[in-house]
Amino acid sequence: MLRGVVQEKQGTRVLDGLDVTLPGGEVTALVGPSGAGKTSLLRLLNRLDDPTAGTVLFRGRPVAGYPVRELRRRVGFVFQAPVMFPGTVADNLRAAVALAGPGEAPVAADERWVAGLLESVELDPAYAPRDTEHLSGGEKQRVALARALATRPEVLLLDEPTAALDPEVAERLMSTIVRVAADSGRTVVMVTHRLAEARDFTTHTVMMEAGRLVEAGPTRALFERATHERTRAYLASA
Amino acid sequence: MLATLALAAAGDPTTLDVSWLDLGLAGALVLAAMGISAWQRLGLGRGFAIGAVRATVQLVVVGYVLVYVFAADRWWLVLLALAVMLAAAAQASTGRVGAPRRVVLPVTGTAMLVGAGLTLAYVDAVVLRPGQWYDPRYLIPLFGMIVGNAMNGAALAAERLTSEMESRRGEIEAYLALGATPARAAAEPTRRALTAALIPAVNALMVVGLVTLPGMMTGQILAGASPLLAVRYQIVVMFMLTGAVALTSALVVLGYRKRFFTAAEQLRPGGPA
């Protein structure tokens, strides 16, 4: 939940008094034209950035009140361009485990664990020993997703995870993401420019423009009968 | 200045004097350089002329300052001279780092003070042990070499860390997002910056005597010292410079790395502050 959030970057106001609630256990799409502040909002949720003013709440508590590393392990982030760490696919997944804080239940990051994690993102466990340099964009994004899941986060944030992928590859990744969320009751918040993706794969949609909330609600309701003229015009382009 | 280390103990009466007339004759070699510049229209003639005059004036002034410091024989005067050398080098270390001087200077200055200072103290108190701990004939030339090398190491480390932190923003944030500490998130840039700073020191150890005859050793031999003593001094100097560069560069990356992150362990959007 965000209250009165203002974010300024290099003198430009990218979030301008934003109030929005992101419902738990749902798959939420953040949509809106470029420059709406979608990515800026997402980065506030696990404190990759802090707002200039206003409060970001996680489970009713300001995010600044959590130890930042603990927060980031509970709120995972998948970036638009997947960044692979040097080494194999398994190395990448184990890196996430190696970063566990002292208060976390230990995970035996053995071969079975790696295989299970890969299967959960619909990658063949035979990928485990492969060097990440030789993976395709879609495969890298699945490894990045598995790596984010390795910390067993309660919330998963995705910044245009399919932006660099072919439509077909993107669609398969989206169904994986939705299934991962449904299996675990995890909250997912996703920035997307592909409106069909928002319509077909999410349960809640937040429409933003110029750093402000335009409208938010259940995805189907919003796509079928948006109350706001701007939302109707924007969603009609889907 | 380096030649002054040529230990009067080994002083040789056959050392040739260089008169002012001799200096003038040596200047003919600069005229040759100016001639080449004029011939190829390089436009460097003025630079050579001004440079030759500046070099002469600077060195003569330094010579007189050293004569005074040596004669005065006061520990605080020696330390003052070392402080001036350090300040000048620290200032020069911030040049091409690619970040504001007010950010870089405190880091490189502190690192050079500690790295160069500890190295000099070790060589003075443990290795050479001159009769008087502040003997300027040892401290000033040794510190000149230490600070010069520490400066290069500091500048290389800082410059490389700046560029690596910028080009690896995505990787650093990916680590942070998984709950990594800033030190862990920036481990690769740190390693690369340190490697860049230390490779010249490794190379210097490899080629000394084969490709390069260091200035200090040359100076000592010219001044009449036994080549074997000159060589032993040079070995001390090489080891000393290796330690100084490593210590200073390590302090630079540790101190400088922090400047890229906020207190909440976020990567600063505008670079180090």
Coordinates of C-alpha atoms in Angstrom, one line a residue:
Chain A
M1 CA 0.0 0.0 0.0
L2 CA 1.3 3.5 -0.9
R3 CA 0.1 6.7 0.7
G4 CA 0.8 10.1 -0.8
V5 CA 4.0 8.9 -2.4
V6 CA 6.1 11.5 -4.2
Q7 CA 9.2 10.4 -6.0
E8 CA 11.6 12.8 -7.8
K9 CA 14.4 11.7 -10.0
Q10 CA 16.9 14.3 -11.3
G11 CA 14.5 17.1 -10.5
T12 CA 11.6 15.4 -12.4
R13 CA 8.5 14.3 -10.4
V14 CA 7.9 10.7 -11.5
L15 CA 5.4 9.9 -8.8
D16 CA 3.1 12.7 -7.8
G17 CA 1.1 12.0 -4.7
L18 CA 0.3 8.4 -5.4
D19 CA -2.2 6.5 -3.2
V20 CA -2.7 2.9 -4.2
T21 CA -3.4 -0.5 -2.5
L22 CA -1.9 -3.6 -4.1
P23 CA -4.1 -6.5 -2.9
G24 CA -2.4 -9.5 -1.3
G25 CA -2.6 -12.9 -3.0
E26 CA -3.6 -11.4 -6.4
V27 CA -1.7 -10.9 -9.6
T28 CA -1.7 -7.2 -10.2
A29 CA -0.8 -5.5 -13.4
L30 CA 0.6 -2.0 -13.4
V31 CA -0.4 -0.4 -16.7
G32 CA -0.2 3.1 -18.2
P33 CA 1.7 5.0 -20.9
S34 CA 5.5 5.4 -20.7
G35 CA 6.5 7.8 -18.0
A36 CA 3.5 6.9 -15.8
G37 CA 5.9 5.9 -13.0
K38 CA 5.1 2.2 -13.1
T39 CA 8.7 1.0 -12.7
S40 CA 9.4 3.8 -10.2
L41 CA 6.5 2.5 -8.1
L42 CA 7.8 -1.1 -8.3
R43 CA 11.3 -0.2 -7.1
L44 CA 9.8 1.4 -4.0
L45 CA 8.2 -1.8 -2.9
N46 CA 11.5 -3.6 -2.0
R47 CA 13.4 -0.4 -1.4
L48 CA 15.6 -0.4 -4.4
D49 CA 14.7 3.3 -4.1
D50 CA 13.0 5.4 -1.4
P51 CA 10.3 7.9 -2.1
T52 CA 11.0 11.6 -1.7
A53 CA 7.8 12.0 0.4
G54 CA 5.0 9.7 1.5
T55 CA 4.9 6.2 2.9
V56 CA 5.1 2.7 1.4
L57 CA 3.5 0.1 3.7
F58 CA 4.1 -3.7 3.6
R59 CA 1.7 -5.7 5.7
G60 CA 0.6 -2.5 7.4
R61 CA 4.2 -1.5 8.4
P62 CA 6.3 1.1 6.6
V63 CA 8.9 -0.6 4.5
A64 CA 11.6 1.6 6.1
G65 CA 10.8 -0.2 9.3
Y66 CA 12.0 -3.6 8.1
P67 CA 15.7 -4.5 8.0
V68 CA 16.3 -3.8 4.3
R69 CA 17.9 -7.1 3.4
E70 CA 15.1 -9.1 5.1
L71 CA 12.5 -7.0 3.2
R72 CA 14.2 -7.7 -0.1
R73 CA 14.3 -11.4 0.5
R74 CA 10.5 -11.3 1.3
V75 CA 9.8 -9.1 -1.7
G76 CA 11.5 -10.6 -4.8
F77 CA 12.3 -8.6 -7.9
V78 CA 12.6 -9.7 -11.5
F79 CA 14.1 -7.1 -13.8
Q80 CA 13.2 -6.3 -17.4
A81 CA 16.6 -7.4 -18.7
P82 CA 17.6 -10.6 -16.9
V83 CA 21.0 -10.3 -15.3
M84 CA 22.8 -13.6 -15.0
F85 CA 25.6 -14.0 -12.5
P86 CA 28.8 -15.6 -13.8
G87 CA 28.6 -19.4 -13.8
T88 CA 26.0 -22.1 -14.4
V89 CA 22.2 -22.0 -13.9
A90 CA 22.6 -23.9 -10.7
D91 CA 25.3 -21.4 -9.5
N92 CA 22.7 -18.6 -10.1
L93 CA 20.1 -20.3 -8.0
R94 CA 22.5 -21.2 -5.2
A95 CA 23.8 -17.6 -5.1
A96 CA 20.3 -16.6 -3.9
V97 CA 20.5 -19.1 -1.1
A98 CA 24.0 -18.1 -0.2
L99 CA 22.7 -14.5 0.5
A100 CA 20.3 -15.7 3.1
G101 CA 20.1 -13.7 6.3
P102 CA 20.9 -15.2 9.8
G103 CA 17.2 -15.4 10.7
E104 CA 16.2 -17.5 7.7
A105 CA 15.5 -21.3 7.8
P106 CA 18.4 -22.9 6.1
V107 CA 17.8 -24.5 2.6
A108 CA 19.8 -27.5 1.5
A109 CA 20.6 -26.3 -2.0
D110 CA 21.3 -29.7 -3.4
E111 CA 20.6 -31.1 -6.9
R112 CA 17.1 -32.0 -6.0
W113 CA 16.4 -28.5 -4.8
V114 CA 17.9 -27.0 -8.0
A115 CA 15.8 -29.4 -10.1
G116 CA 12.6 -28.6 -8.2
L117 CA 13.1 -24.9 -8.6
L118 CA 13.8 -25.3 -12.4
E119 CA 10.7 -27.4 -12.8
S120 CA 8.6 -24.8 -11.0
V121 CA 9.6 -22.3 -13.7
E122 CA 9.1 -25.0 -16.4
L123 CA 12.8 -25.4 -17.3
D124 CA 14.2 -28.9 -17.8
P125 CA 16.5 -29.8 -14.8
A126 CA 19.1 -30.7 -17.4
Y127 CA 19.7 -26.9 -17.6
A128 CA 21.3 -26.9 -14.1
P129 CA 24.9 -27.4 -15.3
R130 CA 24.6 -25.1 -18.3
D131 CA 26.6 -21.8 -18.5
T132 CA 24.1 -18.9 -18.4
E133 CA 26.0 -17.2 -21.1
H134 CA 24.6 -19.6 -23.7
L135 CA 20.9 -19.3 -22.7
S136 CA 18.3 -17.6 -24.8
G137 CA 16.5 -14.5 -23.5
G138 CA 13.4 -16.4 -22.5
E139 CA 15.5 -19.1 -20.7
K140 CA 17.5 -16.4 -18.9
Q141 CA 14.3 -14.8 -17.7
R142 CA 13.1 -18.1 -16.4
V143 CA 16.3 -18.6 -14.5
A144 CA 16.0 -15.0 -13.1
L145 CA 12.4 -16.0 -12.0
A146 CA 13.6 -19.2 -10.4
R147 CA 16.4 -17.2 -8.7
A148 CA 13.9 -14.7 -7.3
L149 CA 11.8 -17.6 -6.1
A150 CA 14.8 -19.2 -4.4
T151 CA 14.4 -16.8 -1.5
R152 CA 10.8 -18.0 -1.1
P153 CA 9.4 -14.4 -1.3
E154 CA 5.9 -13.6 -0.2
V155 CA 5.6 -11.0 -2.9
L156 CA 7.1 -11.1 -6.4
L157 CA 7.7 -7.9 -8.3
L158 CA 8.2 -8.1 -12.1
D159 CA 9.3 -5.2 -14.2
E160 CA 8.1 -5.9 -17.8
P161 CA 9.5 -9.5 -17.6
T162 CA 8.4 -10.3 -21.1
A163 CA 9.5 -7.0 -22.8
A164 CA 12.5 -8.5 -24.6
L165 CA 10.8 -11.7 -25.6
D166 CA 8.9 -12.9 -28.7
P167 CA 5.1 -12.9 -28.2
E168 CA 4.9 -16.7 -28.1
V169 CA 7.8 -17.0 -25.6
A170 CA 6.3 -14.2 -23.6
E171 CA 2.9 -15.8 -23.4
R172 CA 4.4 -19.1 -22.1
L173 CA 6.5 -17.2 -19.5
M174 CA 3.4 -15.3 -18.3
S175 CA 1.4 -18.5 -17.8
T176 CA 4.3 -19.9 -15.7
I177 CA 4.4 -16.7 -13.6
V178 CA 0.6 -16.9 -13.0
R179 CA 0.8 -20.6 -12.1
V180 CA 3.7 -20.0 -9.7
A181 CA 1.6 -17.3 -8.0
A182 CA -1.5 -19.5 -7.9
D183 CA 0.4 -22.5 -6.5
S184 CA 1.8 -20.6 -3.6
G185 CA -0.8 -17.9 -2.9
R186 CA 2.0 -15.4 -3.6
T187 CA 1.3 -11.8 -4.3
V188 CA 2.5 -10.7 -7.8
V189 CA 2.9 -7.2 -9.0
M190 CA 3.9 -6.8 -12.6
V191 CA 4.6 -3.8 -14.8
T192 CA 3.5 -4.4 -18.4
H193 CA 3.1 -2.6 -21.7
R194 CA 1.4 -5.6 -23.2
L195 CA -2.3 -4.9 -22.4
A196 CA -3.4 -8.3 -23.6
E197 CA -1.0 -9.8 -21.0
A198 CA -2.7 -7.7 -18.3
R199 CA -6.1 -8.7 -19.5
D200 CA -5.5 -12.4 -19.9
F201 CA -3.2 -13.2 -16.9
T202 CA -3.9 -10.8 -14.1
T203 CA -6.7 -10.5 -11.5
H204 CA -6.2 -6.9 -10.5
T205 CA -5.2 -3.9 -12.6
V206 CA -3.8 -0.5 -11.6
M207 CA -3.9 2.2 -14.3
M208 CA -1.4 5.0 -13.8
E209 CA -0.6 8.2 -15.7
A210 CA 1.9 11.0 -15.1
G211 CA 2.8 9.7 -11.6
R212 CA -0.8 9.4 -10.4
L213 CA -3.3 6.7 -10.0
V214 CA -6.1 6.9 -12.6
E215 CA -8.1 3.9 -11.7
A216 CA -7.7 0.5 -10.1
G217 CA -9.9 -2.6 -9.7
P218 CA -10.5 -6.2 -10.7
T219 CA -8.9 -6.7 -14.2
R220 CA -12.1 -7.9 -15.9
A221 CA -14.2 -5.0 -14.6
L222 CA -11.6 -2.5 -15.6
F223 CA -11.2 -3.8 -19.1
E224 CA -15.0 -4.2 -19.6
R225 CA -16.3 -1.0 -18.0
A226 CA -13.7 1.4 -16.9
T227 CA -15.2 4.5 -15.3
H228 CA -12.4 6.8 -16.3
E229 CA -12.2 8.2 -19.8
R230 CA -8.3 7.9 -19.8
T231 CA -8.5 4.2 -18.8
R232 CA -11.0 3.4 -21.5
A233 CA -9.0 5.2 -24.2
Y234 CA -5.7 3.5 -23.1
L235 CA -7.2 0.0 -22.6
A236 CA -9.0 0.2 -25.9
S237 CA -5.6 0.1 -27.6
A238 CA -5.2 -3.5 -26.4
Chain B
M1 CA 66.2 14.3 -5.8
L2 CA 66.3 10.5 -6.1
A3 CA 70.1 10.7 -6.6
T4 CA 70.4 12.2 -3.2
L5 CA 69.7 8.8 -1.8
A6 CA 73.1 7.9 -3.3
L7 CA 74.4 7.6 0.2
A8 CA 77.3 9.8 0.9
A9 CA 78.7 6.8 2.8
A10 CA 79.6 5.3 -0.5
G11 CA 80.5 8.8 -1.8
D12 CA 83.1 8.6 -4.6
P13 CA 85.5 11.5 -5.2
T14 CA 85.3 10.7 -8.9
T15 CA 81.6 11.7 -9.1
L16 CA 81.5 14.3 -11.9
D17 CA 80.3 17.7 -11.1
V18 CA 77.6 19.2 -13.3
S19 CA 78.1 22.9 -13.8
W20 CA 75.5 25.4 -14.9
L21 CA 77.4 25.5 -18.3
D22 CA 77.0 21.7 -18.5
L23 CA 73.3 22.2 -17.9
G24 CA 73.1 24.6 -20.8
L25 CA 74.9 22.1 -23.0
A26 CA 72.4 19.4 -22.0
G27 CA 69.6 21.9 -23.0
A28 CA 70.8 21.5 -26.6
L29 CA 69.0 18.1 -26.6
V30 CA 65.7 19.9 -25.9
L31 CA 66.6 22.2 -28.9
A32 CA 66.8 19.0 -31.0
A33 CA 63.2 18.1 -29.8
M34 CA 62.1 21.6 -30.7
G35 CA 63.8 21.3 -34.1
I36 CA 61.8 18.1 -34.8
S37 CA 58.6 19.8 -33.7
A38 CA 59.3 22.7 -36.1
W39 CA 60.2 20.4 -39.0
Q40 CA 57.0 18.4 -38.7
R41 CA 54.9 21.5 -37.6
L42 CA 53.8 19.7 -34.5
G43 CA 53.3 23.0 -32.6
L44 CA 55.1 21.6 -29.6
G45 CA 58.0 23.9 -29.7
R46 CA 56.5 26.3 -27.2
G47 CA 55.6 23.4 -24.9
F48 CA 59.1 22.1 -25.0
A49 CA 60.5 25.6 -24.2
I50 CA 58.2 26.3 -21.4
G51 CA 58.5 22.7 -20.1
A52 CA 62.3 22.9 -20.1
V53 CA 62.3 26.2 -18.2
R54 CA 59.6 24.9 -15.7
A55 CA 61.5 21.6 -15.1
T56 CA 64.7 23.6 -14.4
V57 CA 63.0 26.1 -12.1
Q58 CA 61.0 23.4 -10.2
L59 CA 64.0 21.1 -9.7
V60 CA 66.3 24.0 -8.6
V61 CA 63.8 25.2 -6.1
V62 CA 63.3 21.7 -4.8
G63 CA 67.1 21.4 -4.6
Y64 CA 67.3 24.5 -2.4
V65 CA 64.4 23.4 -0.3
L66 CA 66.1 20.0 0.3
V67 CA 69.4 21.7 1.1
Y68 CA 67.5 23.8 3.7
V69 CA 65.6 20.8 5.1
F70 CA 68.7 18.7 5.3
A71 CA 70.7 21.5 7.1
A72 CA 67.9 22.4 9.5
D73 CA 67.7 18.8 10.7
R74 CA 64.3 19.2 12.4
W75 CA 61.8 16.3 12.5
W76 CA 58.8 18.6 12.1
L77 CA 60.3 20.2 9.0
V78 CA 60.8 16.8 7.5
L79 CA 57.2 15.8 8.3
L80 CA 56.0 19.1 6.8
A81 CA 57.9 18.3 3.6
L82 CA 56.3 14.8 3.5
A83 CA 52.9 16.4 4.1
V84 CA 53.3 18.8 1.2
M85 CA 54.3 15.9 -1.1
L86 CA 51.3 13.9 0.0
A87 CA 48.9 16.8 -0.5
A88 CA 50.2 17.4 -4.0
A89 CA 49.9 13.8 -4.9
A90 CA 46.4 13.4 -3.3
Q91 CA 45.2 16.4 -5.4
A92 CA 46.6 14.9 -8.6
S93 CA 45.0 11.5 -7.8
T94 CA 41.5 12.8 -8.4
G95 CA 42.0 14.0 -12.0
R96 CA 40.5 11.4 -14.3
V97 CA 38.4 9.4 -11.9
G98 CA 35.1 10.5 -13.5
A99 CA 33.5 11.6 -10.2
P100 CA 33.4 14.9 -8.4
R101 CA 36.7 15.8 -6.6
R102 CA 34.9 16.5 -3.3
V103 CA 33.8 12.8 -3.3
V104 CA 37.1 11.3 -4.5
L105 CA 39.7 13.4 -2.6
P106 CA 38.8 12.4 0.9
V107 CA 38.9 8.8 -0.1
T108 CA 42.2 8.8 -2.0
G109 CA 43.8 11.3 0.4
T110 CA 43.0 9.1 3.4
A111 CA 44.0 5.9 1.6
M112 CA 47.4 7.5 0.6
L113 CA 48.0 8.9 4.0
V114 CA 47.5 5.5 5.7
G115 CA 48.9 3.3 2.9
A116 CA 52.0 5.5 2.1
G117 CA 52.5 6.5 5.7
L118 CA 52.5 2.9 7.1
T119 CA 54.8 1.7 4.4
L120 CA 57.3 4.5 5.0
A121 CA 57.1 3.9 8.8
Y122 CA 57.8 0.2 8.3
V123 CA 60.7 0.7 5.9
D124 CA 62.1 3.4 8.2
A125 CA 61.7 1.7 11.6
V126 CA 62.1 -2.0 10.6
V127 CA 64.1 -2.3 7.3
L128 CA 66.6 0.6 7.0
R129 CA 66.7 1.9 10.6
P130 CA 68.7 5.1 10.0
G131 CA 70.5 6.5 13.1
Q132 CA 68.0 9.3 13.3
W133 CA 64.4 8.2 12.5
Y134 CA 63.6 11.4 10.6
D135 CA 66.8 11.5 8.6
P136 CA 65.6 13.5 5.5
R137 CA 68.2 11.9 3.2
Y138 CA 66.1 8.7 3.5
L139 CA 62.6 9.8 4.3
I140 CA 62.1 12.4 1.6
P141 CA 63.3 10.4 -1.4
L142 CA 61.7 7.2 -0.2
F143 CA 58.4 9.0 0.4
G144 CA 58.6 10.6 -3.0
M145 CA 58.7 7.2 -4.6
I146 CA 56.0 5.7 -2.3
V147 CA 53.6 8.5 -2.8
G148 CA 54.1 8.6 -6.5
N149 CA 53.2 5.0 -6.8
A150 CA 50.4 5.1 -4.3
M151 CA 49.0 8.0 -6.2
N152 CA 48.9 6.0 -9.4
G153 CA 47.4 3.0 -7.7
A154 CA 44.8 5.1 -6.0
A155 CA 43.8 6.9 -9.2
L156 CA 43.6 3.6 -11.2
A157 CA 41.6 1.9 -8.5
A158 CA 39.1 4.8 -8.2
E159 CA 38.8 5.3 -12.0
R160 CA 38.2 1.7 -12.6
L161 CA 35.7 1.3 -9.7
T162 CA 33.7 4.3 -11.0
S163 CA 33.4 2.8 -14.5
E164 CA 32.7 -0.8 -13.3
M165 CA 30.1 0.4 -10.8
E166 CA 28.4 2.3 -13.7
S167 CA 28.6 -0.5 -16.3
R168 CA 27.4 -3.1 -13.8
R169 CA 24.4 -1.3 -12.3
G170 CA 22.1 -4.1 -13.4
E171 CA 24.2 -6.8 -11.8
I172 CA 24.6 -4.8 -8.6
E173 CA 20.9 -4.2 -8.2
A174 CA 20.1 -7.9 -9.0
Y175 CA 22.3 -8.8 -6.1
L176 CA 20.8 -6.1 -3.8
A177 CA 17.3 -7.3 -4.8
L178 CA 18.2 -10.8 -3.5
G179 CA 19.2 -9.3 -0.1
A180 CA 22.9 -9.0 -0.7
T181 CA 25.0 -6.5 1.3
P182 CA 26.5 -3.7 -0.8
A183 CA 29.9 -5.2 -0.3
R184 CA 28.6 -8.5 -1.9
A185 CA 26.7 -6.7 -4.6
A186 CA 29.8 -4.8 -5.6
A187 CA 32.3 -7.7 -5.2
E188 CA 33.0 -8.0 -8.9
P189 CA 33.6 -4.3 -9.5
T190 CA 35.8 -4.3 -6.4
R191 CA 37.9 -7.2 -7.7
R192 CA 38.3 -5.7 -11.1
A193 CA 39.3 -2.2 -9.7
L194 CA 41.9 -3.8 -7.4
T195 CA 43.3 -5.9 -10.2
A196 CA 43.6 -2.9 -12.5
A197 CA 45.5 -1.0 -9.8
L198 CA 47.8 -3.9 -8.9
I199 CA 48.8 -5.2 -12.3
P200 CA 51.3 -2.4 -12.9
A201 CA 53.0 -3.3 -9.6
V202 CA 53.2 -7.0 -10.6
N203 CA 54.6 -6.0 -14.0
A204 CA 57.2 -3.7 -12.5
L205 CA 58.5 -6.5 -10.3
M206 CA 58.7 -8.8 -13.4
V207 CA 60.7 -6.5 -15.7
V208 CA 62.9 -4.6 -13.3
G209 CA 66.6 -4.9 -14.2
L210 CA 65.6 -6.5 -17.6
V211 CA 63.6 -3.8 -19.3
T212 CA 63.9 -1.0 -16.8
L213 CA 66.8 0.3 -14.8
P214 CA 65.1 2.3 -12.1
G215 CA 66.0 5.9 -11.6
M216 CA 67.0 5.6 -8.0
M217 CA 69.5 2.8 -8.8
T218 CA 70.8 4.6 -11.8
G219 CA 71.2 7.7 -9.6
Q220 CA 73.1 5.9 -6.9
I221 CA 75.5 4.3 -9.4
L222 CA 76.0 7.6 -11.1
A223 CA 76.8 9.1 -7.7
G224 CA 79.5 6.5 -7.1
A225 CA 77.8 3.9 -5.0
S226 CA 78.6 0.2 -5.5
P227 CA 76.2 -1.3 -8.0
L228 CA 75.6 -4.2 -5.5
L229 CA 74.5 -1.8 -2.7
A230 CA 72.4 0.1 -5.3
V231 CA 70.7 -3.1 -6.2
R232 CA 69.9 -4.0 -2.6
Y233 CA 68.4 -0.6 -2.1
Q234 CA 66.4 -1.0 -5.3
I235 CA 65.0 -4.4 -4.1
V236 CA 63.9 -2.7 -0.9
V237 CA 62.3 0.0 -3.0
M238 CA 60.5 -2.4 -5.2
F239 CA 59.1 -4.4 -2.3
M240 CA 58.2 -1.1 -0.6
L241 CA 56.3 0.2 -3.6
T242 CA 54.5 -3.1 -4.0
G243 CA 53.2 -2.9 -0.4
A244 CA 52.3 0.8 -0.7
V245 CA 50.3 0.3 -3.9
A246 CA 48.5 -2.7 -2.6
L247 CA 47.6 -1.2 0.7
T248 CA 46.6 2.2 -0.8
S249 CA 44.5 0.7 -3.6
A250 CA 42.7 -1.7 -1.1
L251 CA 41.8 1.3 1.1
V252 CA 40.6 3.3 -1.9
V253 CA 38.2 0.6 -3.1
L254 CA 36.9 -0.1 0.4
G255 CA 36.3 3.6 1.2
Y256 CA 35.1 4.6 -2.3
R257 CA 32.7 1.7 -2.7
K258 CA 30.6 2.9 0.1
R259 CA 30.0 6.2 -1.6
F260 CA 28.0 4.5 -4.3
F261 CA 25.3 3.3 -1.9
T262 CA 22.8 5.1 0.4
A263 CA 22.4 4.2 4.1
A264 CA 19.4 2.0 3.1
E265 CA 21.7 0.0 0.8
Q266 CA 20.4 1.4 -2.4
L267 CA 22.6 2.1 -5.4
R268 CA 22.8 5.9 -5.8
P269 CA 21.2 7.0 -9.1
G270 CA 23.6 9.8 -9.8
G271 CA 26.9 8.0 -9.0
P272 CA 29.1 8.3 -5.9
A273 CA 28.3 11.0 -3.3

